[in-house]
Amino acid sequence: MKQSLALFAALLYLGASAQNNHVLIPAGDSEADIVKKAANVVPSPRQLRWQELELTAFVHFGMNTFTNKEWGDGKEDTHLFNPDRLDARQWVRVLKAAGFKQVIITAKHHDGFCLWPSAYTEHSVKNSPYHGDVVKAVADACHEYGVGFGVYLSPWDRNNPDYGDSEKYNRYFMNQLTELLTHYGKVDEVWFDGANGEGPNGHKPVYDFNAWYALIRRLQPGAVIAIMGPDVRWVGTESGYGRETEWSVIPADKNALEKIADNSQKDVAFAPIGDKMEKDLGSREKILGAAGLVWYPAEADVSIRPGWFYHADQDAHVKSVDKLMDIYFSSVGRNCTLLMNVPPDTHGLISDSDVSHLQAWAAARRAVFEHNLAAGARVSASNGRHAAATLDDAYDTYYEAGDSTATLTFTLPQPKAFNVLSLQEEISAGQRIEKWALEYKDGGDWKEITSGTTVGYKRLLRFPMVTAREVRLHILSSRTNPTLAAFGLYRGPQN
Ligand code: FUL
């Protein structure tokens, strides 16, 4: 009897402390209960891997490259697709050298033209003068160079005659997904665009999202499903800028809640919860009214050029290094993964202008982030343990506070001039910090340098140059005892 009671207690404990990427909030929960639950929602392993990538690349390439359009109508002559020097290894080499960890190819855009020889349509590379398989070329190059591989498959298909007939179109789409998920080795991300329209019969099909997700989970269990999917949320703009306050834990909607309630799944694959464009998605005010919460981190997508596809007349409008840097600080530096689009030209190559801007941007990031000026500092914490782990260069070791507020003081070996702060929470334990401030010691006085709200996977902030030897970080408000995996001070160009 005693033994079974102990076992029961152990199971209860495990049940209570098990962390998932979602949680249900029963009606009777107090504010404190809800806040604590939010603090303990964690990313699924595939979400965590994806967030740690920081930089991912989009490659928009297809029929539009040759018709000089952004959206095709699906009536294009397949003979127009004719890259004469296509080299996907060049794409992946250039992108990898610029710091990108994953590459997503537009296997099919809204025109329905497939970059692989799909058995289910004639609107593809197989009927073009280019007889190869672009998806295979990209997948092989990614696998060769050790870069993640993802596919963009537009649900909206302006070529397919059955678009509008839900049953037929879902069957077609599942067949195409199966080809992409079984012919090209490991797939790390599947990207479903939200844009859509009506089919030839005047109707929009009802997408069978749950069947699509189940297929992806079965065939490529490591792949995150983005945008119209459960793992990765569209940040809400196509500018590459995240919110100043960016929560990865947000209220779940009805479809997600049903999955959460059935509790048979470790991480939910719910129907898309729609575009989230409001400024505040996950504050206390938002979560207090929620019936459930999910880990749903943001992806900030943007193109290096004005268009998503290559247009020769935009060669002079490739984003400048300053602009790319600003995007970096405002996406990766605001708890988002950046998805930067670099579209190859009509030869099938990333053009010189894009290559040189990418190289200069990568060099500019290296120049700022190569040396952590806080390295070698003496660290003390007002409470908690492992404060020195904030400077050990390892993301998975971390400081854990003993309370919901804490102060970490860093005494540098010598005074240093810096104007960039980098903070990282250990998100495998949850996203907890709500408010913080950074101070430096000026003579006998502590003065504020900068302050902020959320941290999440990474928070970067720029401020006017400060020279100091003693710096302290106040964690002023947190959903439960906060963690800090990394603390960095850097010197960038003068602001
Ligand atoms: C949008 C599409 O309509 C654009 O053409 C592009 O693919 C962008 C990433 O998503 O919804």
Coordinates of C-alpha atoms and ligand atoms in Angstrom, one line a residue:
M1 CA 0.0 0.0 0.0
K2 CA 2.8 2.4 1.0
Q3 CA 4.7 1.5 -2.2
S4 CA 1.7 2.2 -4.4
L5 CA 1.0 5.5 -2.7
A6 CA 4.6 6.5 -3.3
L7 CA 4.3 5.5 -6.9
F8 CA 1.1 7.5 -7.3
A9 CA 2.7 10.5 -5.7
A10 CA 5.7 10.2 -8.1
L11 CA 3.4 10.0 -11.1
L12 CA 1.4 13.0 -9.9
Y13 CA 4.7 14.9 -9.5
L14 CA 5.9 13.9 -13.0
G15 CA 2.5 14.9 -14.4
A16 CA 2.7 18.3 -12.8
S17 CA 6.2 19.1 -13.7
A18 CA 6.3 17.6 -17.3
Q19 CA 6.9 20.4 -19.7
N20 CA 5.1 20.6 -23.0
N21 CA 4.9 23.1 -25.9
H22 CA 1.2 23.7 -24.9
V23 CA -1.0 23.8 -21.8
L24 CA -4.6 23.9 -21.1
I25 CA -5.9 26.6 -18.6
P26 CA -9.0 25.4 -16.6
A27 CA -11.5 28.0 -15.7
G28 CA -10.7 28.1 -12.0
D29 CA -7.0 28.9 -12.4
S30 CA -5.8 32.0 -10.6
E31 CA -3.6 34.6 -12.1
A32 CA -0.5 33.2 -10.4
D33 CA -1.4 29.7 -11.7
I34 CA -1.7 30.9 -15.3
V35 CA 1.5 33.0 -15.2
K36 CA 3.4 30.0 -13.8
K37 CA 2.0 27.7 -16.5
A38 CA 3.0 30.2 -19.2
A39 CA 6.5 30.2 -17.8
N40 CA 6.7 26.5 -18.1
V41 CA 5.5 26.1 -21.7
V42 CA 8.6 25.1 -23.7
P43 CA 9.5 24.6 -27.4
S44 CA 9.3 21.1 -28.9
P45 CA 12.7 19.7 -29.9
R46 CA 12.1 20.6 -33.6
Q47 CA 11.1 24.2 -32.6
L48 CA 14.2 24.5 -30.4
R49 CA 16.5 23.4 -33.2
W50 CA 14.8 25.9 -35.5
Q51 CA 15.1 28.8 -33.1
E52 CA 18.8 28.1 -32.6
L53 CA 19.4 28.5 -36.3
E54 CA 18.9 32.3 -36.1
L55 CA 19.5 32.8 -39.8
T56 CA 17.6 30.9 -42.5
A57 CA 17.4 31.7 -46.2
F58 CA 14.5 31.7 -48.7
V59 CA 15.2 31.1 -52.3
H60 CA 12.4 32.3 -54.6
F61 CA 13.1 30.8 -58.0
G62 CA 10.7 29.6 -60.6
M63 CA 8.6 30.6 -63.6
N64 CA 8.4 34.2 -62.3
T65 CA 12.1 34.5 -62.6
F66 CA 11.7 34.1 -66.4
T67 CA 8.5 36.0 -66.9
N68 CA 9.8 38.9 -64.7
K69 CA 6.7 38.7 -62.5
E70 CA 6.0 38.3 -58.8
W71 CA 2.8 36.2 -59.2
G72 CA 2.2 34.0 -62.2
D73 CA -1.3 33.0 -63.3
G74 CA -0.5 29.3 -64.1
K75 CA -0.9 29.7 -67.8
E76 CA 2.8 30.2 -68.6
D77 CA 4.5 28.3 -71.4
T78 CA 6.8 25.8 -69.6
H79 CA 9.4 26.4 -72.3
L80 CA 10.1 29.8 -70.7
F81 CA 11.8 28.2 -67.8
N82 CA 15.4 28.0 -69.0
P83 CA 18.3 28.6 -66.6
D84 CA 21.5 28.1 -68.6
R85 CA 24.0 27.8 -65.7
L86 CA 22.0 26.7 -62.8
D87 CA 24.2 25.9 -59.9
A88 CA 22.5 25.2 -56.6
R89 CA 25.9 24.4 -55.0
Q90 CA 26.8 28.1 -55.6
W91 CA 23.6 29.2 -53.8
V92 CA 24.2 27.1 -50.8
R93 CA 27.9 28.0 -50.7
V94 CA 27.2 31.7 -50.8
L95 CA 24.4 31.4 -48.2
K96 CA 26.4 29.2 -45.9
A97 CA 29.4 31.6 -46.0
A98 CA 27.0 34.4 -45.1
G99 CA 25.9 32.6 -42.0
F100 CA 22.6 31.0 -43.0
K101 CA 21.9 27.6 -41.4
Q102 CA 18.9 26.5 -43.5
V103 CA 17.7 27.0 -47.1
I104 CA 14.1 26.9 -48.2
I105 CA 13.4 26.6 -51.9
T106 CA 10.1 27.6 -53.6
A107 CA 9.3 24.1 -54.9
K108 CA 6.0 25.4 -56.2
H109 CA 4.8 29.1 -56.1
H110 CA 1.2 30.3 -56.8
D111 CA 1.5 29.6 -60.5
G112 CA 1.7 25.9 -59.8
F113 CA 4.9 25.4 -61.8
C114 CA 6.9 22.7 -60.1
L115 CA 10.7 22.9 -59.8
W116 CA 10.7 19.1 -59.6
P117 CA 9.4 16.6 -62.2
S118 CA 6.1 15.9 -60.3
A119 CA 4.2 12.9 -61.6
Y120 CA 0.9 14.8 -61.0
T121 CA 1.2 17.8 -63.3
E122 CA 2.6 18.8 -66.7
H123 CA 3.3 22.3 -65.4
S124 CA 6.9 21.6 -64.3
V125 CA 10.5 21.4 -65.2
K126 CA 10.0 18.2 -67.0
N127 CA 8.4 20.0 -69.9
S128 CA 11.0 22.8 -70.0
P129 CA 14.3 23.0 -71.8
Y130 CA 15.9 22.5 -68.4
H131 CA 15.4 18.9 -67.8
G132 CA 16.9 18.7 -64.3
D133 CA 15.3 18.6 -60.9
V134 CA 15.9 21.9 -59.1
V135 CA 14.6 20.6 -55.7
K136 CA 17.0 17.7 -55.9
A137 CA 19.9 20.0 -56.8
V138 CA 19.1 22.2 -53.7
A139 CA 18.5 19.3 -51.4
D140 CA 21.8 17.6 -52.4
A141 CA 23.7 20.8 -52.0
C142 CA 22.3 21.5 -48.6
H143 CA 23.0 17.9 -47.4
E144 CA 26.6 18.2 -48.9
Y145 CA 27.3 21.4 -47.1
G146 CA 25.6 20.5 -43.8
V147 CA 22.9 23.2 -44.2
G148 CA 19.2 22.5 -43.3
F149 CA 16.8 22.0 -46.2
G150 CA 13.3 23.2 -46.5
V151 CA 10.5 23.4 -49.0
Y152 CA 7.9 26.1 -49.8
L153 CA 4.9 24.5 -51.3
S154 CA 2.2 27.0 -52.2
P155 CA -1.3 25.7 -51.2
W156 CA -2.7 28.2 -53.7
D157 CA -2.2 26.7 -57.2
R158 CA -3.4 28.8 -60.1
N159 CA -2.6 26.1 -62.7
N160 CA -4.4 23.1 -61.2
P161 CA -7.9 22.7 -62.7
D162 CA -9.2 21.1 -59.5
Y163 CA -8.2 24.0 -57.3
G164 CA -11.6 24.8 -55.8
D165 CA -12.7 21.2 -55.5
S166 CA -11.6 20.4 -52.0
E167 CA -11.5 16.6 -52.2
K168 CA -9.6 16.5 -55.5
Y169 CA -7.2 19.3 -54.7
N170 CA -6.3 17.9 -51.2
R171 CA -5.5 14.6 -52.9
Y172 CA -3.3 16.3 -55.4
F173 CA -1.6 18.4 -52.7
M174 CA -1.0 15.3 -50.5
N175 CA 0.6 13.5 -53.5
Q176 CA 2.9 16.5 -54.2
L177 CA 3.8 16.7 -50.5
T178 CA 4.6 13.0 -50.5
E179 CA 6.9 13.4 -53.5
L180 CA 8.8 16.2 -51.8
L181 CA 9.0 14.5 -48.4
T182 CA 10.2 11.1 -49.7
H183 CA 12.5 11.8 -52.7
Y184 CA 15.0 14.3 -51.3
G185 CA 16.3 13.0 -48.0
K186 CA 15.9 14.9 -44.8
V187 CA 13.5 17.9 -44.9
D188 CA 13.8 20.4 -42.0
E189 CA 11.1 22.9 -42.7
V190 CA 7.8 22.9 -44.7
W191 CA 6.5 26.4 -45.4
F192 CA 2.8 27.0 -46.3
D193 CA 2.0 30.4 -47.6
G194 CA -1.2 32.0 -46.6
A195 CA -2.0 33.7 -49.9
N196 CA -4.9 32.2 -51.8
G197 CA -7.7 32.8 -54.3
E198 CA -10.5 31.1 -56.0
G199 CA -10.3 28.1 -58.4
P200 CA -11.8 27.9 -61.9
N201 CA -15.1 26.9 -60.3
G202 CA -15.3 30.1 -58.4
H203 CA -14.6 28.4 -55.0
K204 CA -11.7 28.3 -52.6
P205 CA -10.9 24.7 -51.6
V206 CA -11.1 23.9 -47.9
Y207 CA -7.5 22.8 -47.1
D208 CA -7.3 19.5 -45.1
F209 CA -4.6 20.9 -42.8
N210 CA -4.8 18.1 -40.3
A211 CA -4.1 15.5 -43.0
W212 CA -1.2 17.5 -44.3
Y213 CA 0.3 17.9 -40.9
A214 CA -0.1 14.2 -40.1
L215 CA 1.6 13.3 -43.3
I216 CA 4.6 15.6 -42.6
R217 CA 4.9 14.3 -39.0
R218 CA 4.9 10.7 -40.3
L219 CA 7.3 11.2 -43.2
Q220 CA 9.6 14.0 -41.8
P221 CA 9.2 14.1 -38.0
G222 CA 12.0 16.6 -37.6
A223 CA 10.5 19.2 -39.9
V224 CA 8.9 22.4 -38.6
I225 CA 5.7 23.4 -40.3
A226 CA 5.7 27.1 -40.8
I227 CA 3.2 30.0 -41.3
M228 CA 0.0 28.0 -42.1
G229 CA 1.3 25.5 -39.6
P230 CA 1.7 24.7 -36.0
D231 CA 5.4 25.1 -35.3
V232 CA 6.4 28.5 -36.6
R233 CA 4.4 31.8 -36.7
W234 CA 4.6 34.5 -39.3
V235 CA 5.7 37.6 -37.5
G236 CA 3.1 39.6 -39.2
T237 CA 5.0 41.8 -41.7
E238 CA 7.3 41.1 -44.6
S239 CA 9.8 43.7 -43.5
G240 CA 12.2 41.5 -41.4
Y241 CA 11.3 43.4 -38.2
G242 CA 10.0 41.7 -35.1
R243 CA 8.2 43.3 -32.2
E244 CA 10.1 45.0 -29.3
T245 CA 8.1 42.7 -27.1
E246 CA 8.0 39.3 -28.7
W247 CA 6.6 36.4 -26.8
S248 CA 7.0 32.8 -28.0
V249 CA 4.1 31.7 -25.7
I250 CA 0.7 32.9 -26.9
P251 CA -2.9 32.0 -26.4
A252 CA -4.1 28.9 -28.3
D253 CA -7.2 29.0 -30.4
K254 CA -10.1 26.5 -30.5
N255 CA -8.5 24.0 -32.9
A256 CA -5.3 23.9 -30.9
L257 CA -7.3 23.6 -27.7
E258 CA -9.1 20.5 -29.0
K259 CA -5.7 18.9 -29.6
I260 CA -4.4 20.0 -26.3
A261 CA -7.4 18.6 -24.5
D262 CA -7.1 15.2 -26.1
N263 CA -3.6 15.3 -24.6
S264 CA -2.4 12.3 -26.6
Q265 CA 0.2 14.3 -28.4
K266 CA 3.4 15.7 -26.9
D267 CA 3.3 18.6 -29.2
V268 CA 0.3 19.9 -31.0
A269 CA -0.2 19.9 -34.7
F270 CA -3.2 22.2 -34.8
A271 CA -5.0 24.0 -37.7
P272 CA -3.4 27.4 -38.3
I273 CA -4.4 30.0 -35.8
G274 CA -4.5 32.7 -38.4
D275 CA -2.3 35.7 -39.0
K276 CA -1.2 37.3 -35.8
M277 CA -0.5 40.9 -36.6
E278 CA -1.4 42.7 -33.4
K279 CA 1.3 44.5 -31.4
D280 CA 0.7 42.5 -28.2
L281 CA 0.4 38.8 -28.6
G282 CA 1.5 37.3 -25.3
S283 CA 1.5 39.9 -22.4
R284 CA -0.1 39.0 -19.0
E285 CA -3.2 40.7 -20.1
K286 CA -3.5 38.4 -23.2
I287 CA -2.6 35.1 -21.4
L288 CA -4.9 35.7 -18.5
G289 CA -8.0 35.5 -20.7
A290 CA -6.7 32.4 -22.6
A291 CA -8.2 28.9 -22.4
G292 CA -4.8 27.4 -23.4
L293 CA -1.3 28.5 -24.4
V294 CA 1.1 27.2 -27.1
W295 CA 4.8 27.8 -27.9
Y296 CA 4.5 29.5 -31.3
P297 CA 7.8 31.4 -32.1
A298 CA 8.0 34.1 -34.7
E299 CA 9.8 34.0 -38.1
A300 CA 10.5 37.3 -39.7
D301 CA 10.7 37.1 -43.5
V302 CA 12.0 39.7 -45.9
S303 CA 13.7 39.8 -49.3
I304 CA 17.2 41.2 -49.9
R305 CA 15.6 42.9 -52.9
P306 CA 12.3 44.8 -53.4
G307 CA 10.7 41.7 -55.0
W308 CA 10.7 38.1 -53.9
F309 CA 11.8 37.0 -57.3
Y310 CA 14.8 38.2 -59.3
H311 CA 14.3 41.2 -61.6
A312 CA 17.3 42.6 -63.4
D313 CA 16.0 46.2 -62.9
Q314 CA 16.3 45.7 -59.2
D315 CA 20.1 45.0 -59.2
A316 CA 20.8 48.4 -57.9
H317 CA 18.2 48.0 -55.1
V318 CA 19.8 45.2 -53.2
K319 CA 19.5 46.1 -49.5
S320 CA 22.6 47.9 -48.1
V321 CA 24.7 46.5 -45.3
D322 CA 23.3 49.1 -42.9
K323 CA 19.8 48.0 -43.7
L324 CA 20.7 44.3 -43.4
M325 CA 22.3 45.0 -40.1
D326 CA 19.2 46.9 -38.9
I327 CA 17.1 44.0 -39.9
Y328 CA 19.4 41.6 -38.1
F329 CA 19.1 43.6 -34.8
S330 CA 15.4 43.8 -35.3
S331 CA 14.7 40.2 -36.0
V332 CA 17.3 37.9 -34.5
G333 CA 17.8 40.6 -31.9
R334 CA 14.1 40.5 -31.1
N335 CA 13.5 36.8 -30.4
C336 CA 12.7 35.9 -34.1
T337 CA 14.4 33.6 -36.6
L338 CA 15.2 35.6 -39.7
L339 CA 14.2 34.2 -43.1
M340 CA 16.0 36.3 -45.7
N341 CA 15.2 35.8 -49.3
V342 CA 18.0 35.7 -51.9
P343 CA 16.6 35.1 -55.4
P344 CA 18.8 33.6 -58.1
D345 CA 18.8 35.2 -61.6
T346 CA 17.8 33.9 -65.0
H347 CA 21.1 32.0 -65.3
G348 CA 20.2 30.1 -62.2
L349 CA 22.9 31.9 -60.1
I350 CA 22.9 34.3 -57.1
S351 CA 24.0 37.5 -58.8
D352 CA 27.2 39.4 -58.0
S353 CA 25.4 42.3 -56.4
D354 CA 23.6 40.0 -53.9
V355 CA 26.8 38.0 -53.2
S356 CA 28.8 41.1 -52.4
H357 CA 26.1 42.6 -50.1
L358 CA 25.8 39.2 -48.3
Q359 CA 29.6 39.0 -47.8
A360 CA 29.8 42.5 -46.5
W361 CA 26.9 42.0 -44.1
A362 CA 28.5 38.8 -42.7
A363 CA 31.8 40.6 -42.2
A364 CA 30.0 43.5 -40.4
R365 CA 28.3 41.0 -38.1
R366 CA 31.6 39.2 -37.4
A367 CA 33.3 42.6 -36.6
V368 CA 30.7 43.3 -34.0
F369 CA 30.2 39.9 -32.4
E370 CA 33.6 38.2 -32.7
H371 CA 34.7 39.3 -29.2
N372 CA 32.5 39.4 -26.1
L373 CA 33.9 42.3 -24.2
A374 CA 32.4 40.9 -21.0
A375 CA 34.5 37.7 -21.4
G376 CA 36.7 37.1 -18.4
A377 CA 34.5 39.2 -16.1
R378 CA 33.9 38.3 -12.5
V379 CA 30.1 37.6 -12.2
S380 CA 28.1 37.7 -9.1
A381 CA 24.3 37.2 -8.7
S382 CA 22.0 38.4 -6.0
N383 CA 20.5 35.0 -5.8
G384 CA 20.4 31.7 -7.7
R385 CA 23.2 29.6 -9.2
H386 CA 25.7 29.2 -12.0
A387 CA 26.0 32.9 -12.8
A388 CA 29.4 32.2 -14.5
A389 CA 27.5 30.1 -17.1
T390 CA 26.3 33.4 -18.7
L391 CA 29.9 33.9 -20.0
D392 CA 30.9 30.4 -21.0
D393 CA 30.0 30.5 -24.7
A394 CA 27.7 27.5 -24.3
Y395 CA 24.0 28.0 -24.8
D396 CA 22.9 24.9 -22.9
T397 CA 24.6 25.9 -19.6
Y398 CA 22.8 28.7 -17.8
Y399 CA 22.3 30.9 -14.8
E400 CA 19.1 30.1 -12.9
A401 CA 17.7 32.7 -10.5
G402 CA 16.5 31.8 -7.0
D403 CA 13.6 34.3 -7.3
S404 CA 11.5 36.0 -9.9
T405 CA 13.8 39.1 -9.8
A406 CA 17.6 39.1 -9.6
T407 CA 20.7 41.3 -10.3
L408 CA 23.8 40.0 -12.1
T409 CA 26.9 42.1 -11.7
F410 CA 29.8 41.8 -14.1
T411 CA 33.2 43.2 -13.2
L412 CA 35.4 43.3 -16.3
P413 CA 39.2 42.8 -16.1
Q414 CA 39.6 46.4 -17.5
P415 CA 37.2 49.2 -18.5
K416 CA 35.8 48.6 -22.0
A417 CA 33.9 50.7 -24.5
F418 CA 30.7 49.0 -25.8
N419 CA 27.5 49.9 -27.5
V420 CA 25.7 46.6 -28.0
L421 CA 24.1 44.2 -25.5
S422 CA 23.2 40.6 -26.2
L423 CA 21.0 38.6 -23.8
Q424 CA 19.8 35.0 -24.2
E425 CA 17.3 33.1 -22.0
E426 CA 17.6 29.3 -21.8
I427 CA 14.4 28.8 -23.7
S428 CA 14.4 25.0 -23.3
A429 CA 13.2 26.0 -19.8
G430 CA 10.6 28.4 -21.1
Q431 CA 10.4 32.1 -21.8
R432 CA 10.2 34.0 -18.5
I433 CA 11.7 37.5 -18.4
E434 CA 9.2 40.4 -18.7
K435 CA 11.3 43.4 -17.8
W436 CA 15.0 44.2 -17.4
A437 CA 17.5 47.1 -17.2
L438 CA 21.2 47.4 -17.8
E439 CA 23.3 49.8 -15.7
Y440 CA 27.0 50.8 -15.6
K441 CA 29.0 52.2 -12.8
D442 CA 30.2 55.8 -13.4
G443 CA 32.5 56.8 -10.5
G444 CA 30.3 55.9 -7.5
D445 CA 27.0 56.0 -9.3
W446 CA 25.0 53.4 -11.2
K447 CA 23.5 54.8 -14.3
E448 CA 21.0 53.2 -16.7
I449 CA 22.3 52.3 -20.2
T450 CA 19.2 50.7 -21.7
S451 CA 16.2 48.6 -20.7
G452 CA 13.7 46.2 -22.3
T453 CA 10.9 43.7 -21.9
T454 CA 11.1 40.3 -23.4
V455 CA 14.4 38.4 -24.1
G456 CA 13.5 34.9 -25.3
Y457 CA 16.1 33.1 -27.5
K458 CA 18.0 36.3 -28.1
R459 CA 17.7 40.0 -27.4
L460 CA 20.1 42.5 -29.0
L461 CA 20.2 46.2 -28.3
R462 CA 22.2 49.1 -29.5
F463 CA 22.9 52.3 -27.5
P464 CA 25.4 55.2 -27.5
M465 CA 28.9 54.1 -26.5
V466 CA 29.6 53.5 -22.8
T467 CA 33.0 52.9 -21.2
A468 CA 32.8 51.0 -18.0
R469 CA 34.4 48.3 -15.9
E470 CA 31.3 47.4 -13.8
V471 CA 28.0 46.6 -15.4
R472 CA 24.9 45.1 -13.9
L473 CA 21.7 43.6 -15.3
H474 CA 18.5 43.8 -13.2
I475 CA 15.9 41.3 -14.1
L476 CA 13.0 43.3 -12.8
S477 CA 10.0 41.1 -13.6
S478 CA 9.7 37.5 -14.6
R479 CA 7.0 34.8 -14.9
T480 CA 8.9 32.5 -12.6
N481 CA 12.6 32.3 -11.6
P482 CA 14.3 33.4 -14.8
T483 CA 17.3 31.9 -16.6
L484 CA 20.1 33.5 -18.5
A485 CA 22.2 31.4 -20.9
A486 CA 24.4 34.2 -22.3
F487 CA 25.4 37.8 -21.6
G488 CA 27.4 39.8 -24.1
L489 CA 28.8 43.3 -24.5
Y490 CA 30.1 44.3 -27.9
R491 CA 31.4 47.2 -29.8
G492 CA 29.8 48.1 -33.1
P493 CA 29.9 51.2 -35.3
Q494 CA 29.0 54.4 -33.4
N495 CA 25.3 54.8 -33.3
Ligands
FUL1 C1 3.6 35.8 -50.0 C2 3.6 35.4 -51.5 O1 2.4 35.9 -52.1 C3 4.8 36.0 -52.1 O2 4.9 35.9 -53.5 C4 6.1 35.4 -51.4 O3 6.2 34.1 -51.7 C5 6.0 35.6 -49.9 C6 7.1 34.9 -49.1 O4 4.7 35.2 -49.4 O5 2.4 35.4 -49.4

